[in-house]
Short mmCIF file of C-alpha atoms and ligand atoms in Angstrom, two decimals:
data_model
loop_
_atom_site.label_atom_id
_atom_site.label_comp_id
_atom_site.label_asym_id
_atom_site.label_seq_id
_atom_site.Cartn_x
_atom_site.Cartn_y
_atom_site.Cartn_z
CA MET A 1 -7.63 -8.40 37.58
CA ILE A 2 -9.08 -11.70 36.71
CA LYS A 3 -6.65 -14.66 36.33
CA THR A 4 -7.93 -17.78 34.68
CA ARG A 5 -7.35 -20.68 36.88
CA ASP A 6 -5.45 -23.75 35.75
CA LYS A 7 -7.90 -26.61 34.86
CA PHE A 8 -7.87 -30.25 34.75
CA SER A 9 -8.82 -31.89 31.39
CA SER A 10 -12.14 -33.85 31.41
CA LEU A 11 -10.82 -37.07 32.93
CA GLY A 12 -8.02 -35.38 34.71
CA PHE A 13 -10.02 -34.47 37.83
CA VAL A 14 -11.37 -37.95 38.48
CA VAL A 15 -7.87 -39.51 38.02
CA ALA A 16 -6.14 -36.91 40.30
CA ALA A 17 -8.72 -37.03 43.01
CA ALA A 18 -8.80 -40.90 42.85
CA GLY A 19 -5.01 -40.70 43.06
CA SER A 20 -5.28 -38.60 46.13
CA ALA A 21 -7.95 -40.90 47.75
CA ILE A 22 -5.99 -44.04 46.90
CA GLY A 23 -2.85 -44.27 49.08
CA LEU A 24 -1.32 -45.78 52.26
CA GLY A 25 -4.78 -45.62 53.62
CA ASN A 26 -5.98 -48.32 51.11
CA ILE A 27 -3.11 -50.63 50.80
CA TRP A 28 -1.45 -50.47 54.22
CA LYS A 29 -4.20 -49.42 56.71
CA PHE A 30 -7.49 -50.74 55.39
CA PRO A 31 -6.26 -54.36 55.21
CA TYR A 32 -5.02 -54.11 58.71
CA ILE A 33 -8.14 -52.60 60.33
CA THR A 34 -10.41 -55.01 58.38
CA PHE A 35 -8.41 -57.90 59.68
CA ALA A 36 -8.61 -56.50 63.27
CA ASN A 37 -12.33 -55.93 63.07
CA GLY A 38 -13.36 -59.41 61.80
CA GLY A 39 -13.59 -59.02 58.01
CA GLY A 40 -17.01 -59.10 56.26
CA SER A 41 -18.96 -57.19 58.87
CA PHE A 42 -16.44 -54.43 58.91
CA VAL A 43 -16.34 -54.25 55.12
CA LEU A 44 -20.19 -53.90 54.98
CA ILE A 45 -20.23 -51.06 57.53
CA TYR A 46 -17.30 -49.33 55.68
CA LEU A 47 -19.27 -49.49 52.45
CA ILE A 48 -22.26 -47.96 54.22
CA ALA A 49 -20.08 -45.24 55.83
CA ILE A 50 -18.62 -44.39 52.39
CA ALA A 51 -22.11 -44.07 50.85
CA LEU A 52 -23.88 -42.19 53.62
CA ILE A 53 -21.10 -40.08 55.03
CA GLY A 54 -18.03 -39.98 52.74
CA LEU A 55 -19.89 -39.46 49.47
CA PRO A 56 -22.11 -36.49 50.65
CA ILE A 57 -19.18 -34.71 52.16
CA MET A 58 -17.11 -35.24 49.02
CA LEU A 59 -19.89 -33.63 46.98
CA ALA A 60 -19.87 -30.69 49.39
CA GLU A 61 -16.15 -30.18 49.08
CA ILE A 62 -16.02 -30.44 45.39
CA LEU A 63 -18.91 -27.98 44.86
CA MET A 64 -17.25 -25.51 47.17
CA GLY A 65 -14.15 -25.69 45.22
CA ARG A 66 -15.63 -25.37 41.87
CA ARG A 67 -18.06 -22.65 42.65
CA SER A 68 -15.49 -20.47 44.47
CA GLN A 69 -12.45 -21.30 42.27
CA GLN A 70 -10.51 -21.07 45.36
CA SER A 71 -8.43 -23.31 47.79
CA PRO A 72 -9.85 -23.89 51.19
CA VAL A 73 -9.17 -20.70 53.10
CA THR A 74 -10.30 -18.23 50.41
CA ALA A 75 -13.08 -20.70 49.41
CA PHE A 76 -14.71 -20.32 52.91
CA LEU A 77 -14.04 -16.67 52.68
CA TYR A 78 -15.85 -16.46 49.33
CA PHE A 79 -19.05 -17.99 50.63
CA SER A 80 -18.91 -16.43 54.05
CA LYS A 81 -19.99 -12.93 52.85
CA ASP A 82 -23.75 -13.34 53.48
CA VAL A 83 -23.46 -16.12 55.89
CA ALA A 84 -23.82 -15.98 59.70
CA GLY A 85 -20.41 -16.28 61.38
CA GLY A 86 -18.89 -14.45 58.37
CA LYS A 87 -15.09 -14.57 57.98
CA LEU A 88 -14.83 -16.98 61.01
CA TRP A 89 -15.64 -19.81 58.70
CA SER A 90 -12.24 -19.38 56.99
CA GLY A 91 -10.85 -20.96 60.06
CA VAL A 92 -12.15 -24.28 58.74
CA GLY A 93 -9.89 -23.66 55.56
CA PHE A 94 -6.94 -22.88 57.89
CA LEU A 95 -7.54 -26.03 59.75
CA GLY A 96 -7.40 -27.80 56.41
CA VAL A 97 -4.07 -26.28 55.51
CA ALA A 98 -2.66 -27.13 58.96
CA ALA A 99 -3.85 -30.78 58.42
CA GLY A 100 -2.07 -30.84 55.17
CA LEU A 101 1.11 -29.77 56.84
CA VAL A 102 0.68 -32.32 59.74
CA ILE A 103 -0.36 -35.31 57.60
CA LEU A 104 2.36 -34.86 54.97
CA SER A 105 5.01 -34.53 57.61
CA TYR A 106 4.58 -38.17 58.64
CA TYR A 107 2.95 -39.60 55.49
CA SER A 108 6.11 -38.79 53.56
CA VAL A 109 8.19 -40.61 56.11
CA VAL A 110 6.15 -43.83 55.69
CA ALA A 111 6.13 -43.31 51.93
CA GLY A 112 9.87 -43.18 52.08
CA TRP A 113 9.82 -46.77 53.58
CA THR A 114 8.07 -48.04 50.46
CA VAL A 115 10.88 -46.64 48.29
CA TYR A 116 13.53 -48.18 50.52
CA TYR A 117 11.79 -51.50 50.47
CA PHE A 118 11.44 -51.33 46.70
CA GLY A 119 15.24 -50.92 46.54
CA LYS A 120 15.74 -53.83 49.05
CA CYS A 121 13.57 -56.11 47.13
CA VAL A 122 15.33 -55.41 43.84
CA GLN A 123 18.63 -56.22 45.73
CA TRP A 124 17.07 -59.47 47.16
CA SER A 125 15.68 -60.49 43.86
CA VAL A 126 19.00 -60.05 42.13
CA SER A 127 21.23 -61.50 44.67
CA GLY A 128 18.86 -64.09 46.33
CA PHE A 129 16.53 -64.13 49.31
CA ASN A 130 17.40 -66.75 51.95
CA GLU A 131 16.29 -68.08 55.28
CA THR A 132 18.84 -65.86 57.16
CA ILE A 133 17.34 -62.70 55.52
CA ALA A 134 13.80 -63.99 56.18
CA SER A 135 14.40 -64.54 59.84
CA SER A 136 16.07 -61.08 60.36
CA LEU A 137 13.33 -59.09 58.61
CA GLY A 138 11.90 -57.85 61.89
CA THR A 139 15.16 -56.70 63.32
CA GLU A 140 16.30 -55.26 60.04
CA PHE A 141 13.11 -53.14 59.89
CA GLY A 142 13.65 -52.05 63.49
CA SER A 143 17.18 -50.91 62.83
CA PHE A 144 15.99 -49.22 59.61
CA LEU A 145 13.42 -47.21 61.77
CA GLY A 146 16.00 -46.26 64.33
CA ASN A 147 18.53 -45.14 61.70
CA GLY A 148 18.05 -41.34 61.65
CA PRO A 149 20.02 -40.44 58.49
CA MET A 150 18.34 -43.13 56.39
CA GLN A 151 14.83 -42.08 57.67
CA VAL A 152 15.64 -38.51 56.72
CA LEU A 153 17.08 -39.45 53.45
CA PHE A 154 14.05 -41.35 52.23
CA HIS A 155 11.72 -38.76 53.57
CA ALA A 156 13.83 -36.21 51.55
CA ILE A 157 13.53 -38.40 48.48
CA PHE A 158 9.77 -38.47 48.67
CA MET A 159 9.32 -34.91 49.44
CA SER A 160 11.52 -33.78 46.47
CA LEU A 161 9.45 -35.96 44.17
CA THR A 162 6.32 -34.39 45.59
CA VAL A 163 7.50 -30.82 45.28
CA GLY A 164 8.85 -31.41 41.76
CA ILE A 165 5.40 -32.55 40.63
CA VAL A 166 3.41 -29.73 42.32
CA ILE A 167 5.81 -27.15 40.78
CA SER A 168 4.99 -28.48 37.43
CA GLY A 169 1.35 -27.38 37.91
CA ILE A 170 -2.05 -28.84 37.54
CA LYS A 171 -2.17 -30.16 34.14
CA GLY A 172 1.50 -30.51 33.36
CA GLY A 173 2.39 -31.93 36.75
CA ILE A 174 -0.37 -33.43 38.92
CA GLU A 175 -2.62 -34.59 36.13
CA ARG A 176 0.17 -35.97 34.04
CA VAL A 177 1.73 -37.84 36.74
CA THR A 178 -1.41 -39.34 38.15
CA LYS A 179 -2.65 -40.34 34.69
CA LEU A 180 0.46 -42.20 34.32
CA LEU A 181 0.68 -43.76 37.71
CA LEU A 182 -2.97 -44.65 38.47
CA PRO A 183 -3.41 -47.02 35.56
CA ILE A 184 -0.02 -48.78 36.29
CA LEU A 185 -1.14 -49.22 39.89
CA MET A 186 -4.45 -50.80 38.82
CA VAL A 187 -2.72 -53.18 36.46
CA ILE A 188 -0.20 -54.21 39.01
CA LEU A 189 -2.91 -54.70 41.61
CA SER A 190 -5.06 -56.67 39.22
CA LEU A 191 -2.04 -58.91 38.35
CA LEU A 192 -1.36 -59.39 42.04
CA CYS A 193 -5.01 -60.47 42.54
CA VAL A 194 -4.62 -63.04 39.79
CA VAL A 195 -1.54 -64.31 41.47
CA ALA A 196 -3.45 -64.42 44.80
CA MET A 197 -6.16 -66.59 43.19
CA PHE A 198 -3.64 -69.33 42.86
CA THR A 199 -2.43 -69.20 46.50
CA PRO A 200 -3.92 -71.81 48.97
CA GLY A 201 -5.28 -68.97 51.09
CA PHE A 202 -7.54 -67.39 48.41
CA GLY A 203 -10.70 -69.15 49.28
CA GLU A 204 -10.43 -68.34 52.93
CA ALA A 205 -9.44 -64.83 52.24
CA ILE A 206 -12.72 -64.25 50.18
CA ARG A 207 -14.82 -66.00 52.74
CA PHE A 208 -13.26 -63.74 55.37
CA LEU A 209 -13.76 -60.60 53.46
CA PHE A 210 -17.40 -61.12 52.51
CA HIS A 211 -18.85 -63.24 55.32
CA VAL A 212 -20.98 -60.95 57.45
CA GLY A 213 -21.14 -61.85 61.09
CA PRO A 214 -22.15 -59.97 64.27
CA ILE A 215 -21.50 -56.20 64.16
CA HIS A 216 -19.71 -54.32 66.95
CA THR A 217 -19.90 -50.70 67.77
CA GLU A 218 -16.08 -50.55 67.64
CA ALA A 219 -16.14 -51.48 63.96
CA VAL A 220 -18.77 -48.84 63.19
CA LEU A 221 -16.54 -46.10 64.73
CA GLU A 222 -13.47 -47.37 63.02
CA ALA A 223 -15.26 -47.48 59.65
CA VAL A 224 -16.58 -43.88 59.85
CA GLY A 225 -13.24 -42.61 61.13
CA HIS A 226 -11.32 -44.31 58.34
CA SER A 227 -13.63 -43.16 55.54
CA PHE A 228 -12.36 -39.57 55.92
CA PHE A 229 -8.75 -40.42 55.71
CA THR A 230 -9.13 -42.75 52.84
CA LEU A 231 -11.28 -40.42 50.82
CA SER A 232 -8.98 -37.46 51.61
CA LEU A 233 -12.00 -35.55 53.15
CA GLY A 234 -12.12 -33.13 56.03
CA MET A 235 -9.05 -31.01 55.03
CA GLY A 236 -10.00 -29.34 51.82
CA ALA A 237 -8.11 -31.51 49.46
CA LEU A 238 -11.09 -31.96 47.38
CA ILE A 239 -12.07 -28.29 47.68
CA THR A 240 -8.68 -27.56 46.15
CA TYR A 241 -8.90 -30.13 43.38
CA GLY A 242 -12.53 -29.07 42.83
CA SER A 243 -11.42 -25.56 42.06
CA TYR A 244 -9.54 -26.86 39.04
CA LEU A 245 -12.61 -28.74 37.83
CA GLY A 246 -14.27 -27.69 34.48
CA ARG A 247 -17.82 -26.56 34.40
CA LYS A 248 -18.93 -29.17 32.00
CA GLN A 249 -18.05 -31.99 34.38
CA SER A 250 -20.70 -33.64 36.57
CA ILE A 251 -19.76 -33.47 40.15
CA PRO A 252 -22.09 -36.27 41.33
CA ARG A 253 -20.83 -38.65 38.66
CA ASP A 254 -17.10 -37.80 39.30
CA ALA A 255 -17.55 -38.20 43.07
CA LEU A 256 -19.11 -41.50 42.73
CA MET A 257 -16.33 -42.68 40.49
CA ILE A 258 -13.76 -41.63 43.01
CA CYS A 259 -15.45 -43.47 45.90
CA VAL A 260 -15.89 -46.58 43.71
CA LEU A 261 -12.30 -46.59 42.65
CA ASP A 262 -11.06 -46.00 46.14
CA THR A 263 -13.14 -48.81 47.49
CA VAL A 264 -12.31 -51.31 44.80
CA ILE A 265 -8.63 -50.71 45.32
CA ALA A 266 -8.93 -51.10 49.06
CA LEU A 267 -10.80 -54.38 48.52
CA MET A 268 -8.28 -55.63 46.04
CA ALA A 269 -5.48 -54.84 48.41
CA CYS A 270 -7.35 -56.92 51.00
CA VAL A 271 -7.66 -59.89 48.61
CA VAL A 272 -4.02 -59.83 47.84
CA MET A 273 -2.79 -59.52 51.45
CA PHE A 274 -5.28 -61.93 52.99
CA SER A 275 -4.70 -64.59 50.35
CA ILE A 276 -1.05 -64.45 51.30
CA ILE A 277 -1.69 -64.20 55.13
CA PHE A 278 -4.10 -67.15 54.95
CA SER A 279 -1.64 -69.25 53.01
CA VAL A 280 0.44 -69.31 56.20
CA PRO A 281 -0.36 -72.10 58.44
CA GLU A 282 -2.77 -71.15 61.15
CA ALA A 283 -0.37 -71.51 63.99
CA GLU A 284 2.02 -69.01 62.62
CA ARG A 285 -0.72 -66.58 61.71
CA ALA A 286 -1.18 -64.90 65.14
CA THR A 287 2.36 -63.56 65.05
CA THR A 288 1.86 -62.42 61.38
CA PHE A 289 -0.83 -59.84 61.74
CA THR A 290 0.00 -58.33 65.06
CA LYS A 291 1.53 -54.88 64.53
CA SER A 292 -0.22 -52.62 62.06
CA ALA A 293 2.58 -50.48 60.99
CA THR A 294 5.15 -53.20 60.42
CA ILE A 295 3.45 -56.05 58.62
CA LEU A 296 3.84 -54.50 55.18
CA PHE A 297 7.62 -54.46 55.73
CA THR A 298 8.39 -57.35 58.10
CA THR A 299 5.98 -60.21 57.03
CA LEU A 300 5.07 -59.64 53.43
CA PRO A 301 8.59 -59.75 51.83
CA ARG A 302 9.03 -63.29 53.39
CA MET A 303 5.69 -64.25 51.98
CA PHE A 304 6.33 -62.86 48.64
CA TYR A 305 9.63 -64.72 48.21
CA SER A 306 7.94 -67.94 49.19
CA LEU A 307 5.63 -67.62 46.15
CA PRO A 308 6.48 -68.65 42.63
CA GLY A 309 7.41 -65.50 40.73
CA GLY A 310 8.19 -63.75 44.04
CA VAL A 311 11.41 -62.18 42.77
CA ILE A 312 9.19 -60.09 40.39
CA ILE A 313 6.14 -59.69 42.69
CA ALA A 314 7.97 -58.35 45.61
CA PRO A 315 9.67 -55.25 44.04
CA VAL A 316 6.67 -54.64 41.86
CA PHE A 317 4.44 -54.51 44.98
CA TYR A 318 6.49 -51.90 46.73
CA LEU A 319 6.64 -49.83 43.64
CA LEU A 320 2.83 -49.94 43.59
CA VAL A 321 2.56 -48.75 47.16
CA ALA A 322 5.06 -45.98 46.49
CA PHE A 323 3.04 -44.84 43.41
CA ALA A 324 -0.14 -44.78 45.43
CA ALA A 325 1.52 -42.82 48.15
CA LEU A 326 2.93 -40.31 45.68
CA THR A 327 -0.40 -39.40 44.10
CA SER A 328 -1.61 -38.73 47.69
CA THR A 329 1.33 -36.76 48.85
CA ILE A 330 1.01 -34.30 45.82
CA SER A 331 -2.54 -33.58 46.86
CA LEU A 332 -1.53 -32.90 50.41
CA LEU A 333 1.15 -30.44 49.26
CA GLU A 334 -1.15 -28.92 46.77
CA VAL A 335 -3.53 -27.86 49.64
CA VAL A 336 -0.78 -25.95 51.37
CA ALA A 337 0.74 -24.55 48.17
CA SER A 338 -2.48 -23.40 46.66
CA PHE A 339 -3.24 -21.54 49.84
CA LEU A 340 0.00 -19.59 49.46
CA ILE A 341 -0.67 -18.92 45.88
CA ASP A 342 -4.50 -17.93 46.43
CA LYS A 343 -4.06 -15.98 49.63
CA LEU A 344 -0.55 -14.54 49.42
CA GLY A 345 -0.18 -14.32 45.67
CA TRP A 346 2.92 -16.25 45.55
CA THR A 347 4.20 -18.00 42.40
CA ARG A 348 3.59 -21.76 42.25
CA LYS A 349 7.28 -22.40 42.34
CA LYS A 350 7.93 -20.30 45.44
CA ALA A 351 4.81 -21.76 47.16
CA ALA A 352 5.63 -25.41 46.52
CA LEU A 353 9.27 -24.95 47.56
CA ILE A 354 8.59 -23.08 50.73
CA ALA A 355 5.66 -25.37 51.73
CA GLY A 356 7.70 -28.40 50.76
CA GLY A 357 10.71 -27.19 52.71
CA THR A 358 8.65 -26.49 55.81
CA ILE A 359 6.93 -29.89 55.70
CA PHE A 360 10.35 -31.51 55.09
CA SER A 361 11.67 -29.82 58.27
CA SER A 362 8.76 -30.93 60.40
CA GLY A 363 9.02 -34.38 58.78
CA VAL A 364 12.64 -34.51 59.94
CA LEU A 365 11.30 -34.53 63.63
CA VAL A 366 9.05 -37.43 62.63
CA ALA A 367 11.78 -39.21 60.92
CA LEU A 368 13.90 -39.03 64.11
CA SER A 369 11.05 -40.05 66.27
CA LEU A 370 11.17 -43.72 65.41
CA GLY A 371 14.05 -44.54 67.63
CA ALA A 372 16.86 -42.43 66.49
CA ASN A 373 16.14 -39.62 68.99
CA GLU A 374 15.08 -40.59 72.49
CA THR A 375 13.23 -37.44 73.45
CA LEU A 376 11.25 -37.27 70.05
CA SER A 377 10.52 -40.99 70.15
CA THR A 378 9.08 -40.89 73.70
CA TRP A 379 7.12 -37.75 73.69
CA ALA A 380 3.61 -38.68 74.63
CA PRO A 381 1.11 -35.85 75.38
CA PHE A 382 -1.85 -38.07 74.33
CA GLY A 383 -0.77 -41.13 76.23
CA GLU A 384 1.67 -44.09 75.66
CA ARG A 385 -0.48 -45.54 72.79
CA ASP A 386 0.43 -42.67 70.58
CA ALA A 387 4.04 -41.93 71.84
CA GLY A 388 6.55 -40.14 69.69
CA VAL A 389 6.17 -37.28 67.28
CA PHE A 390 5.00 -39.65 64.67
CA GLY A 391 2.25 -41.13 66.80
CA VAL A 392 1.24 -37.74 68.18
CA LEU A 393 0.82 -36.21 64.73
CA ASP A 394 -1.14 -39.26 63.44
CA TYR A 395 -3.38 -39.24 66.37
CA PHE A 396 -4.08 -35.49 66.15
CA ALA A 397 -4.80 -35.53 62.45
CA SER A 398 -6.93 -38.63 62.17
CA ASN A 399 -8.88 -38.19 65.36
CA TRP A 400 -9.35 -34.37 65.48
CA MET A 401 -8.40 -32.43 62.40
CA LEU A 402 -10.09 -34.69 59.74
CA PRO A 403 -13.36 -35.32 61.64
CA VAL A 404 -13.72 -31.76 62.92
CA GLY A 405 -13.01 -30.35 59.37
CA GLY A 406 -15.49 -32.79 57.93
CA LEU A 407 -18.14 -31.87 60.44
CA LEU A 408 -17.75 -28.14 59.95
CA THR A 409 -17.82 -28.52 56.13
CA ALA A 410 -21.01 -30.58 56.28
CA VAL A 411 -22.66 -28.17 58.60
CA PHE A 412 -21.54 -25.15 56.48
CA VAL A 413 -22.73 -26.54 53.12
CA GLY A 414 -25.75 -28.22 54.52
CA TRP A 415 -27.07 -25.50 56.86
CA PHE A 416 -25.42 -22.23 55.81
CA LEU A 417 -25.17 -22.28 52.03
CA ASP A 418 -28.24 -21.39 50.05
CA SER A 419 -29.95 -24.48 48.72
CA LYS A 420 -30.38 -22.92 45.24
CA LEU A 421 -26.62 -22.32 45.04
CA THR A 422 -25.68 -25.85 45.98
CA ARG A 423 -28.43 -27.37 43.69
CA ASP A 424 -27.16 -25.30 40.85
CA GLU A 425 -23.62 -26.19 41.26
CA LEU A 426 -24.35 -29.89 41.55
CA GLU A 427 -26.58 -29.85 38.49
CA GLU A 428 -24.11 -27.71 36.40
CA GLY A 429 -22.66 -30.27 33.99
CA HIS A 430 -24.87 -33.07 35.24
CA GLY A 431 -28.43 -32.05 34.51
CA MET A 432 -31.24 -32.67 37.01
CA PHE A 433 -29.76 -34.06 40.22
CA LYS A 434 -32.57 -36.45 41.36
CA LEU A 435 -30.88 -37.35 44.64
CA TYR A 436 -30.43 -33.78 45.71
CA GLY A 437 -32.96 -33.94 48.47
CA LEU A 438 -31.39 -37.23 49.91
CA TRP A 439 -27.88 -35.66 49.65
CA ARG A 440 -28.93 -32.52 51.57
CA PHE A 441 -30.63 -34.69 54.16
CA LEU A 442 -27.50 -36.77 54.64
CA LEU A 443 -25.33 -33.67 54.92
CA ARG A 444 -27.54 -31.84 57.31
CA TYR A 445 -28.40 -34.65 59.70
CA VAL A 446 -26.67 -38.01 59.15
CA CYS A 447 -23.10 -36.65 58.71
CA PRO A 448 -23.06 -34.34 61.72
CA VAL A 449 -24.53 -36.89 64.00
CA ALA A 450 -22.15 -39.61 62.98
CA ILE A 451 -19.16 -37.36 63.30
CA CYS A 452 -20.12 -36.04 66.60
CA TRP A 453 -20.50 -39.60 67.78
CA ILE A 454 -16.82 -40.21 66.71
CA ILE A 455 -15.66 -37.02 68.45
CA ILE A 456 -17.44 -38.09 71.59
CA ALA A 457 -15.74 -41.56 71.38
CA VAL A 458 -12.43 -39.86 70.88
CA ILE A 459 -12.92 -37.77 73.95
CA GLY A 460 -13.90 -40.94 75.71
CA GLY A 461 -10.43 -42.30 74.96
CA ARG A 462 -10.92 -44.17 71.64
CA ALA A 463 -8.20 -43.56 68.89
CA PHE A 464 -8.45 -44.03 65.11
CA ASN A 465 -4.92 -44.48 63.93
N1 LIG B 501 -6.46 -40.61 51.14
C1 LIG B 501 -5.08 -40.85 51.37
C2 LIG B 501 -4.79 -42.34 51.63
O1 LIG B 501 -5.81 -43.06 51.74
C3 LIG B 501 -4.59 -39.94 52.51
C4 LIG B 501 -4.83 -38.59 52.33
C5 LIG B 501 -5.63 -37.98 53.39
C6 LIG B 501 -4.50 -37.83 51.31
C7 LIG B 501 -6.02 -36.68 53.31
C8 LIG B 501 -4.91 -36.47 51.24
C9 LIG B 501 -5.70 -35.84 52.17
O2 LIG B 501 -3.78 -42.71 51.88
#
């Protein structure tokens, strides 16, 4: 029996995949690591990492998805018939599904915070934000993290939204929602950039972001590591979305658009945040940008409310982050749900509900590991730096699952798939792909070497989260 697979409309794929890529990784993590790694030099290496490693792997994932019309596990099975290693390759697909489960368990908890802070800001904007509130933001955030029921509640809200959208399907759910949210997100972020131009810190922010100084190995490692997370690579999200891509679409062009959009949004987020941070007197700055996870919630509200128009900017900003996170969480759930649909023949509704329910349950452990439960909060198999269920899962996904998944995908497509097949698929809907030779070279040599280097660094005690 041949079932016709649901398809994105022509622009739908780019929008949905860009929505998957653009998320907390861009708005929360990228500004922080850029700041920590000295600005311009890091941005430069990041751009190179996206072009030489991210983009080639993205092409590989999308071509696998479109050719096989399958989600990751069955996609690897589809190609593995005449390939050395055979069915073993489907393990890479399983790794992707597992990564989806793991990442979404903690991603949804953080995404819940953005909803909570949106509500908080609406409340502050209506009833007034004063010095007492400003000075207690840190403690307030701390007690919010330690409040188990609240953490579970907001995680539940986010998971319900995600499940609801995935149940509605590819065109009617995922495509419709991202087509609505992504443009709103871009408009809001552009407006915030305009506001940033009028802050005293804008000039310094731009100089910091684009001034290239000495380059450190640390920054290179961090940039390569982050390129997987931010582009949603290494776990089959783009294999899955690629399987809903029409045959008339050009894979190279679409992939380039996704990378450009993701990078532009990340840079715009930096402009906004750095302009605000650099508007703070130098002496206070050191305390401003200390802890990665918290600055978005402890420092930024105070800064927003010190700006003219802050009563509007603050809630709108958190709404933006929540939207960005939502278009990413649906892609994470879709990887797991489409596996259940393709492999076990479940209906979309059953798959989304059961996958969502399972992830919600594991997420509860994450939600309680931020202070509410002592044992969950202090569990530290990978050392104190990544203590707690939250830290452990983030460490494991960002340092192991995504790089290993990306490495194996690059090796599989670069070394094991027939070059005629990959060329045909990349040229379908595109015409002659002039950079094919370069793409294959990057995939066969540059990507594996770069990723192995990352993995060795991780084994040596480095962590990317
Ligand atoms: N790319 C998303 C972000 O930057 C996170 C993500 C990773 C989404 C892997 C899907 C798959 O926030």
